[in-house]
């Protein structure tokens, strides 16, 4: 019995393996400062929990439509109007099993075997693996701090070939926290459109920006596919719920795929998410955003003091992507040493692509300020003792 050949090109998610190693150390009695995982430490906001509990008390937990609860699709449409001033018809909104489900649905209706898709590097690893899973070919665009770790229109033009079918970007991005400004977003959308391609934009960190607002791709293109999630800003990671906004002509095809892949998103999660847009929930989430900003303001200068270089400061999400070359030749080895000797878990650049991964690390400010300060102290002690 043979393993499918495609699996040789799908790498493990190293941060998950690092988390498992950290857990093993904790099971041995070690205390670990977790700066590796992109999961906020906050509990689900009370209004969301209460909505789920009210729904569960009725006992009628059945399938919904594959495209999601009509009421939730309408609520998301209202969110775009309130937050971004955009009129997005509910009919274009597909509620999905997490943002990963949204990405799989979008790529499932767009990717043919052999199609090339352009993706920024460094970038979220699952993006390129999903393209490969569908027998497409992910093509890395090396992005640098000079362009705020985002691709440019010139880079798009240089990299586009007769086999290229689309561009997949994120704003804010993981692992860099970088945003696409409105002008660059528009130029990329126009560049893709003039070449007959598709633009897919990951916006799951929208709402988590600091001193600047993120621009939705939907404000510059009706043809863009936009992914969002209830996991990050809304703090519902374990509920596994996201959404996809697609051009109307693709919705029926997406619906067919959703029916076959997972039948419907979680019913309980959808009813809980109806409360995510209530004013009392928004007040809680905005307070948490301010807390993330405070954590960022501790971690950024702290890492620089230790010798990490941060050439482009993160404007969103909850990550700092730092150059570690002054401290070690290989970030993977450094990450292992920080974990085993300092008790600090951070993610090596290996997860995020082939663009200088050995000299970069990602630190997540998803734990409290005291834990961040503790992690910085632990790293300082370790680095000074080498």
GROMACS .gro file of C-alpha atoms in nm:
model
  386
    1UNK     CA    1   0.000   0.000   0.000
    2UNK     CA    2   0.161   0.328  -0.116
    3UNK     CA    3   0.136   0.679   0.026
    4UNK     CA    4   0.018   0.938  -0.229
    5UNK     CA    5   0.313   1.109  -0.400
    6UNK     CA    6   0.179   1.455  -0.316
    7UNK     CA    7   0.251   1.395   0.054
    8UNK     CA    8   0.624   1.427  -0.009
    9UNK     CA    9   0.564   1.798  -0.084
   10UNK     CA   10   0.340   1.866   0.215
   11UNK     CA   11   0.556   1.947   0.516
   12UNK     CA   12   0.451   1.902   0.877
   13UNK     CA   13   0.333   2.209   1.065
   14UNK     CA   14   0.640   2.247   1.282
   15UNK     CA   15   0.479   2.482   1.532
   16UNK     CA   16   0.232   2.207   1.623
   17UNK     CA   17   0.520   1.968   1.683
   18UNK     CA   18   0.694   2.234   1.890
   19UNK     CA   19   0.377   2.272   2.097
   20UNK     CA   20   0.373   1.896   2.155
   21UNK     CA   21   0.735   1.909   2.270
   22UNK     CA   22   0.652   2.198   2.502
   23UNK     CA   23   0.359   2.002   2.644
   24UNK     CA   24   0.586   1.704   2.709
   25UNK     CA   25   0.822   1.928   2.906
   26UNK     CA   26   0.530   2.068   3.103
   27UNK     CA   27   0.418   1.714   3.181
   28UNK     CA   28   0.764   1.666   3.333
   29UNK     CA   29   0.704   1.961   3.564
   30UNK     CA   30   0.874   2.236   3.359
   31UNK     CA   31   0.707   2.575   3.320
   32UNK     CA   32   0.705   2.698   2.959
   33UNK     CA   33   0.638   3.051   2.836
   34UNK     CA   34   0.433   3.006   2.520
   35UNK     CA   35   0.518   3.260   2.250
   36UNK     CA   36   0.472   3.015   1.964
   37UNK     CA   37   0.103   2.964   1.905
   38UNK     CA   38  -0.140   3.192   1.725
   39UNK     CA   39  -0.425   3.137   1.969
   40UNK     CA   40  -0.534   3.414   2.207
   41UNK     CA   41  -0.540   3.325   2.575
   42UNK     CA   42  -0.878   3.489   2.633
   43UNK     CA   43  -1.190   3.284   2.702
   44UNK     CA   44  -1.476   3.305   2.453
   45UNK     CA   45  -1.664   3.629   2.517
   46UNK     CA   46  -1.959   3.579   2.754
   47UNK     CA   47  -2.235   3.693   2.512
   48UNK     CA   48  -2.117   3.431   2.260
   49UNK     CA   49  -2.116   3.156   2.523
   50UNK     CA   50  -2.459   3.258   2.646
   51UNK     CA   51  -2.599   3.246   2.292
   52UNK     CA   52  -2.465   2.892   2.252
   53UNK     CA   53  -2.608   2.784   2.585
   54UNK     CA   54  -2.952   2.923   2.500
   55UNK     CA   55  -2.950   2.737   2.171
   56UNK     CA   56  -2.831   2.410   2.327
   57UNK     CA   57  -3.099   2.424   2.595
   58UNK     CA   58  -3.360   2.368   2.324
   59UNK     CA   59  -3.195   2.041   2.226
   60UNK     CA   60  -3.258   2.080   1.852
   61UNK     CA   61  -2.905   2.060   1.716
   62UNK     CA   62  -2.947   1.961   1.353
   63UNK     CA   63  -2.773   2.031   1.024
   64UNK     CA   64  -2.800   2.375   0.873
   65UNK     CA   65  -2.780   2.454   0.503
   66UNK     CA   66  -2.434   2.395   0.356
   67UNK     CA   67  -2.394   2.770   0.296
   68UNK     CA   68  -2.475   2.843   0.660
   69UNK     CA   69  -2.758   2.990   0.864
   70UNK     CA   70  -2.935   3.262   0.665
   71UNK     CA   71  -2.944   3.481   0.976
   72UNK     CA   72  -2.568   3.451   1.020
   73UNK     CA   73  -2.500   3.528   0.655
   74UNK     CA   74  -2.715   3.840   0.696
   75UNK     CA   75  -2.529   3.934   1.014
   76UNK     CA   76  -2.194   3.906   0.838
   77UNK     CA   77  -2.329   4.120   0.555
   78UNK     CA   78  -2.432   4.380   0.813
   79UNK     CA   79  -2.086   4.364   0.968
   80UNK     CA   80  -1.926   4.458   0.635
   81UNK     CA   81  -2.164   4.753   0.606
   82UNK     CA   82  -2.102   4.874   0.962
   83UNK     CA   83  -1.727   4.812   0.977
   84UNK     CA   84  -1.618   4.883   0.621
   85UNK     CA   85  -1.906   5.073   0.460
   86UNK     CA   86  -1.946   4.793   0.205
   87UNK     CA   87  -2.269   4.645   0.073
   88UNK     CA   88  -2.198   4.273   0.039
   89UNK     CA   89  -2.514   4.072  -0.036
   90UNK     CA   90  -2.571   3.780   0.204
   91UNK     CA   91  -2.602   3.558  -0.104
   92UNK     CA   92  -2.227   3.601  -0.166
   93UNK     CA   93  -2.134   3.494   0.188
   94UNK     CA   94  -2.063   3.129   0.266
   95UNK     CA   95  -2.026   3.023   0.630
   96UNK     CA   96  -1.753   2.761   0.656
   97UNK     CA   97  -1.586   2.509   0.886
   98UNK     CA   98  -1.315   2.751   0.992
   99UNK     CA   99  -1.109   2.975   0.766
  100UNK     CA  100  -0.926   2.660   0.653
  101UNK     CA  101  -1.258   2.532   0.521
  102UNK     CA  102  -1.311   2.861   0.340
  103UNK     CA  103  -0.966   2.840   0.182
  104UNK     CA  104  -1.025   2.482   0.071
  105UNK     CA  105  -1.361   2.571  -0.084
  106UNK     CA  106  -1.220   2.871  -0.271
  107UNK     CA  107  -0.921   2.683  -0.406
  108UNK     CA  108  -1.139   2.381  -0.480
  109UNK     CA  109  -1.342   2.577  -0.735
  110UNK     CA  110  -1.040   2.758  -0.881
  111UNK     CA  111  -0.743   2.520  -0.903
  112UNK     CA  112  -0.689   2.274  -1.187
  113UNK     CA  113  -0.400   2.026  -1.194
  114UNK     CA  114  -0.080   2.205  -1.293
  115UNK     CA  115  -0.211   2.556  -1.227
  116UNK     CA  116   0.043   2.790  -1.075
  117UNK     CA  117  -0.054   3.011  -0.781
  118UNK     CA  118   0.161   3.292  -0.649
  119UNK     CA  119   0.204   3.315  -0.270
  120UNK     CA  120   0.418   3.551  -0.059
  121UNK     CA  121   0.712   3.391   0.122
  122UNK     CA  122   0.722   3.406   0.422
  123UNK     CA  123   0.357   3.315   0.454
  124UNK     CA  124   0.110   3.088   0.628
  125UNK     CA  125   0.222   2.732   0.542
  126UNK     CA  126  -0.121   2.574   0.493
  127UNK     CA  127  -0.186   2.802   0.194
  128UNK     CA  128   0.080   2.643  -0.023
  129UNK     CA  129  -0.006   2.294   0.099
  130UNK     CA  130  -0.373   2.338   0.006
  131UNK     CA  131  -0.271   2.442  -0.345
  132UNK     CA  132  -0.054   2.130  -0.369
  133UNK     CA  133  -0.330   1.909  -0.228
  134UNK     CA  134  -0.550   2.015  -0.519
  135UNK     CA  135  -0.268   1.928  -0.765
  136UNK     CA  136  -0.177   2.291  -0.827
  137UNK     CA  137   0.175   2.431  -0.805
  138UNK     CA  138   0.247   2.693  -0.535
  139UNK     CA  139   0.503   2.948  -0.654
  140UNK     CA  140   0.679   3.152  -0.385
  141UNK     CA  141   0.720   3.529  -0.411
  142UNK     CA  142   1.010   3.629  -0.185
  143UNK     CA  143   0.888   3.933   0.006
  144UNK     CA  144   1.116   4.151   0.216
  145UNK     CA  145   1.091   4.411   0.489
  146UNK     CA  146   1.151   4.683   0.227
  147UNK     CA  147   0.804   4.614   0.080
  148UNK     CA  148   0.651   4.554   0.423
  149UNK     CA  149   0.664   4.178   0.359
  150UNK     CA  150   0.395   4.212   0.091
  151UNK     CA  151   0.419   4.153  -0.286
  152UNK     CA  152   0.429   4.446  -0.527
  153UNK     CA  153   0.261   4.496  -0.863
  154UNK     CA  154   0.604   4.481  -1.029
  155UNK     CA  155   0.678   4.149  -0.862
  156UNK     CA  156   0.343   4.017  -0.976
  157UNK     CA  157   0.419   4.114  -1.335
  158UNK     CA  158   0.765   3.955  -1.324
  159UNK     CA  159   0.638   3.627  -1.177
  160UNK     CA  160   0.322   3.576  -1.385
  161UNK     CA  161   0.354   3.301  -1.646
  162UNK     CA  162   0.110   3.145  -1.895
  163UNK     CA  163   0.036   2.881  -1.630
  164UNK     CA  164  -0.034   3.128  -1.348
  165UNK     CA  165  -0.397   3.134  -1.241
  166UNK     CA  166  -0.402   3.348  -0.931
  167UNK     CA  167  -0.248   3.528  -0.635
  168UNK     CA  168  -0.312   3.442  -0.270
  169UNK     CA  169  -0.219   3.712  -0.017
  170UNK     CA  170  -0.299   3.790   0.347
  171UNK     CA  171  -0.355   4.124   0.519
  172UNK     CA  172  -0.272   4.135   0.806
  173UNK     CA  173  -0.031   3.852   0.732
  174UNK     CA  174   0.099   3.559   0.931
  175UNK     CA  175   0.386   3.548   1.036
  176UNK     CA  176   0.477   3.914   0.978
  177UNK     CA  177   0.168   4.109   1.089
  178UNK     CA  178   0.207   4.316   0.769
  179UNK     CA  179  -0.084   4.495   0.600
  180UNK     CA  180  -0.147   4.571   0.236
  181UNK     CA  181  -0.211   4.943   0.198
  182UNK     CA  182  -0.512   5.043  -0.018
  183UNK     CA  183  -0.297   5.148  -0.314
  184UNK     CA  184  -0.100   4.823  -0.324
  185UNK     CA  185  -0.417   4.619  -0.276
  186UNK     CA  186  -0.578   4.797  -0.571
  187UNK     CA  187  -0.271   4.758  -0.792
  188UNK     CA  188  -0.250   4.386  -0.717
  189UNK     CA  189  -0.622   4.339  -0.784
  190UNK     CA  190  -0.591   4.525  -1.114
  191UNK     CA  191  -0.279   4.331  -1.209
  192UNK     CA  192  -0.448   3.997  -1.146
  193UNK     CA  193  -0.767   4.103  -1.326
  194UNK     CA  194  -0.589   4.225  -1.639
  195UNK     CA  195  -0.417   3.885  -1.664
  196UNK     CA  196  -0.745   3.696  -1.630
  197UNK     CA  197  -0.652   3.550  -1.292
  198UNK     CA  198  -0.817   3.521  -0.951
  199UNK     CA  199  -0.730   3.712  -0.635
  200UNK     CA  200  -0.772   3.532  -0.303
  201UNK     CA  201  -0.723   3.740   0.013
  202UNK     CA  202  -0.694   3.605   0.367
  203UNK     CA  203  -0.840   3.865   0.604
  204UNK     CA  204  -0.871   3.652   0.917
  205UNK     CA  205  -0.680   3.905   1.130
  206UNK     CA  206  -0.903   4.196   1.035
  207UNK     CA  207  -1.000   4.383   1.350
  208UNK     CA  208  -0.660   4.316   1.507
  209UNK     CA  209  -0.468   4.621   1.385
  210UNK     CA  210  -0.282   4.886   1.582
  211UNK     CA  211  -0.291   5.253   1.489
  212UNK     CA  212  -0.419   5.177   1.140
  213UNK     CA  213  -0.728   5.019   0.981
  214UNK     CA  214  -0.704   4.724   0.745
  215UNK     CA  215  -0.854   4.769   0.398
  216UNK     CA  216  -1.072   4.485   0.272
  217UNK     CA  217  -1.002   4.361  -0.079
  218UNK     CA  218  -1.378   4.385  -0.132
  219UNK     CA  219  -1.341   4.763  -0.136
  220UNK     CA  220  -1.127   4.745  -0.450
  221UNK     CA  221  -1.264   4.438  -0.630
  222UNK     CA  222  -1.600   4.262  -0.656
  223UNK     CA  223  -1.420   3.965  -0.809
  224UNK     CA  224  -1.191   3.894  -0.515
  225UNK     CA  225  -1.239   3.587  -0.298
  226UNK     CA  226  -1.209   3.695   0.066
  227UNK     CA  227  -1.161   3.464   0.362
  228UNK     CA  228  -1.236   3.558   0.721
  229UNK     CA  229  -1.276   3.379   1.050
  230UNK     CA  230  -1.438   3.390   1.391
  231UNK     CA  231  -1.113   3.259   1.543
  232UNK     CA  232  -0.890   3.565   1.573
  233UNK     CA  233  -1.062   3.899   1.638
  234UNK     CA  234  -1.376   3.725   1.765
  235UNK     CA  235  -1.173   3.483   1.980
  236UNK     CA  236  -1.360   3.164   1.880
  237UNK     CA  237  -1.069   2.938   1.782
  238UNK     CA  238  -1.208   2.607   1.904
  239UNK     CA  239  -1.552   2.669   1.758
  240UNK     CA  240  -1.405   2.618   1.408
  241UNK     CA  241  -1.610   2.870   1.216
  242UNK     CA  242  -1.520   3.105   0.933
  243UNK     CA  243  -1.663   3.253   0.617
  244UNK     CA  244  -1.590   3.313   0.252
  245UNK     CA  245  -1.710   3.599   0.033
  246UNK     CA  246  -1.712   3.492  -0.331
  247UNK     CA  247  -1.826   3.637  -0.663
  248UNK     CA  248  -2.191   3.544  -0.708
  249UNK     CA  249  -2.131   3.317  -1.009
  250UNK     CA  250  -1.913   3.084  -0.798
  251UNK     CA  251  -2.149   3.039  -0.502
  252UNK     CA  252  -2.342   2.744  -0.642
  253UNK     CA  253  -2.020   2.557  -0.718
  254UNK     CA  254  -1.889   2.635  -0.369
  255UNK     CA  255  -2.216   2.510  -0.222
  256UNK     CA  256  -2.182   2.176  -0.403
  257UNK     CA  257  -1.829   2.137  -0.274
  258UNK     CA  258  -1.930   2.225   0.085
  259UNK     CA  259  -2.212   1.970   0.074
  260UNK     CA  260  -1.965   1.700  -0.019
  261UNK     CA  261  -1.672   1.800   0.202
  262UNK     CA  262  -1.842   1.861   0.536
  263UNK     CA  263  -2.224   1.885   0.480
  264UNK     CA  264  -2.259   2.200   0.691
  265UNK     CA  265  -2.063   2.412   0.941
  266UNK     CA  266  -2.110   2.349   1.313
  267UNK     CA  267  -2.468   2.436   1.407
  268UNK     CA  268  -2.383   2.528   1.766
  269UNK     CA  269  -2.096   2.749   1.655
  270UNK     CA  270  -2.318   2.932   1.408
  271UNK     CA  271  -2.582   3.012   1.668
  272UNK     CA  272  -2.310   3.126   1.907
  273UNK     CA  273  -2.158   3.348   1.637
  274UNK     CA  274  -2.484   3.536   1.597
  275UNK     CA  275  -2.388   3.712   1.921
  276UNK     CA  276  -2.040   3.801   1.793
  277UNK     CA  277  -2.167   4.119   1.629
  278UNK     CA  278  -2.369   4.250   1.925
  279UNK     CA  279  -2.250   4.583   2.073
  280UNK     CA  280  -2.171   4.428   2.412
  281UNK     CA  281  -1.950   4.169   2.241
  282UNK     CA  282  -1.777   4.435   2.033
  283UNK     CA  283  -1.692   4.628   2.350
  284UNK     CA  284  -1.522   4.318   2.493
  285UNK     CA  285  -1.333   4.249   2.171
  286UNK     CA  286  -1.213   4.607   2.137
  287UNK     CA  287  -1.081   4.600   2.495
  288UNK     CA  288  -0.891   4.284   2.405
  289UNK     CA  289  -0.748   4.451   2.095
  290UNK     CA  290  -0.610   4.726   2.317
  291UNK     CA  291  -0.456   4.459   2.538
  292UNK     CA  292  -0.288   4.302   2.235
  293UNK     CA  293  -0.149   4.645   2.148
  294UNK     CA  294  -0.002   4.677   2.499
  295UNK     CA  295   0.154   4.332   2.472
  296UNK     CA  296   0.304   4.424   2.136
  297UNK     CA  297   0.456   4.735   2.290
  298UNK     CA  298   0.638   4.516   2.544
  299UNK     CA  299   0.753   4.241   2.308
  300UNK     CA  300   0.887   4.461   2.027
  301UNK     CA  301   1.146   4.660   2.224
  302UNK     CA  302   1.221   4.357   2.439
  303UNK     CA  303   1.322   4.146   2.141
  304UNK     CA  304   1.533   4.428   2.001
  305UNK     CA  305   1.716   4.459   2.333
  306UNK     CA  306   1.800   4.088   2.313
  307UNK     CA  307   1.957   4.132   1.969
  308UNK     CA  308   1.671   4.038   1.737
  309UNK     CA  309   1.629   4.269   1.438
  310UNK     CA  310   1.277   4.377   1.339
  311UNK     CA  311   1.304   4.572   1.016
  312UNK     CA  312   0.929   4.606   0.954
  313UNK     CA  313   0.712   4.645   1.262
  314UNK     CA  314   0.388   4.444   1.263
  315UNK     CA  315   0.077   4.653   1.209
  316UNK     CA  316  -0.174   4.377   1.276
  317UNK     CA  317  -0.240   4.020   1.393
  318UNK     CA  318  -0.044   3.921   1.708
  319UNK     CA  319   0.298   3.822   1.581
  320UNK     CA  320   0.647   3.967   1.559
  321UNK     CA  321   0.867   3.829   1.280
  322UNK     CA  322   1.222   3.881   1.391
  323UNK     CA  323   1.562   3.832   1.229
  324UNK     CA  324   1.769   3.610   1.460
  325UNK     CA  325   2.090   3.600   1.255
  326UNK     CA  326   2.284   3.808   1.511
  327UNK     CA  327   2.212   3.542   1.773
  328UNK     CA  328   2.239   3.213   1.584
  329UNK     CA  329   2.314   3.072   1.241
  330UNK     CA  330   2.002   2.855   1.244
  331UNK     CA  331   1.670   2.965   1.393
  332UNK     CA  332   1.547   2.607   1.426
  333UNK     CA  333   1.840   2.520   1.653
  334UNK     CA  334   1.786   2.844   1.845
  335UNK     CA  335   1.417   2.762   1.891
  336UNK     CA  336   1.507   2.418   2.029
  337UNK     CA  337   1.760   2.571   2.269
  338UNK     CA  338   1.516   2.838   2.387
  339UNK     CA  339   1.257   2.571   2.456
  340UNK     CA  340   1.474   2.312   2.629
  341UNK     CA  341   1.715   2.544   2.810
  342UNK     CA  342   1.520   2.866   2.867
  343UNK     CA  343   1.166   2.730   2.880
  344UNK     CA  344   1.045   2.965   2.604
  345UNK     CA  345   0.854   2.833   2.302
  346UNK     CA  346   0.886   3.034   1.979
  347UNK     CA  347   0.839   2.935   1.616
  348UNK     CA  348   1.137   2.904   1.378
  349UNK     CA  349   1.106   3.045   1.027
  350UNK     CA  350   1.108   2.693   0.883
  351UNK     CA  351   0.728   2.683   0.892
  352UNK     CA  352   0.678   2.989   0.676
  353UNK     CA  353   0.860   2.913   0.352
  354UNK     CA  354   1.201   2.911   0.189
  355UNK     CA  355   1.285   3.282   0.208
  356UNK     CA  356   1.567   3.294   0.467
  357UNK     CA  357   1.384   3.077   0.722
  358UNK     CA  358   1.708   2.993   0.902
  359UNK     CA  359   1.750   3.355   1.009
  360UNK     CA  360   1.398   3.435   1.127
  361UNK     CA  361   1.165   3.348   1.414
  362UNK     CA  362   0.803   3.428   1.492
  363UNK     CA  363   0.697   3.534   1.841
  364UNK     CA  364   0.327   3.550   1.930
  365UNK     CA  365   0.198   3.797   2.187
  366UNK     CA  366  -0.107   3.585   2.270
  367UNK     CA  367  -0.023   3.553   2.640
  368UNK     CA  368  -0.043   3.812   2.916
  369UNK     CA  369   0.204   4.095   2.967
  370UNK     CA  370   0.356   3.928   3.271
  371UNK     CA  371   0.423   3.609   3.077
  372UNK     CA  372   0.580   3.806   2.792
  373UNK     CA  373   0.810   3.985   3.035
  374UNK     CA  374   0.897   3.651   3.194
  375UNK     CA  375   0.979   3.506   2.852
  376UNK     CA  376   1.204   3.801   2.769
  377UNK     CA  377   1.385   3.762   3.103
  378UNK     CA  378   1.434   3.390   3.045
  379UNK     CA  379   1.574   3.450   2.696
  380UNK     CA  380   1.805   3.722   2.827
  381UNK     CA  381   1.944   3.485   3.092
  382UNK     CA  382   1.998   3.209   2.839
  383UNK     CA  383   2.158   3.431   2.574
  384UNK     CA  384   2.395   3.594   2.821
  385UNK     CA  385   2.512   3.256   2.950
  386UNK     CA  386   2.621   3.116   2.613
   0.00000   0.00000   0.00000
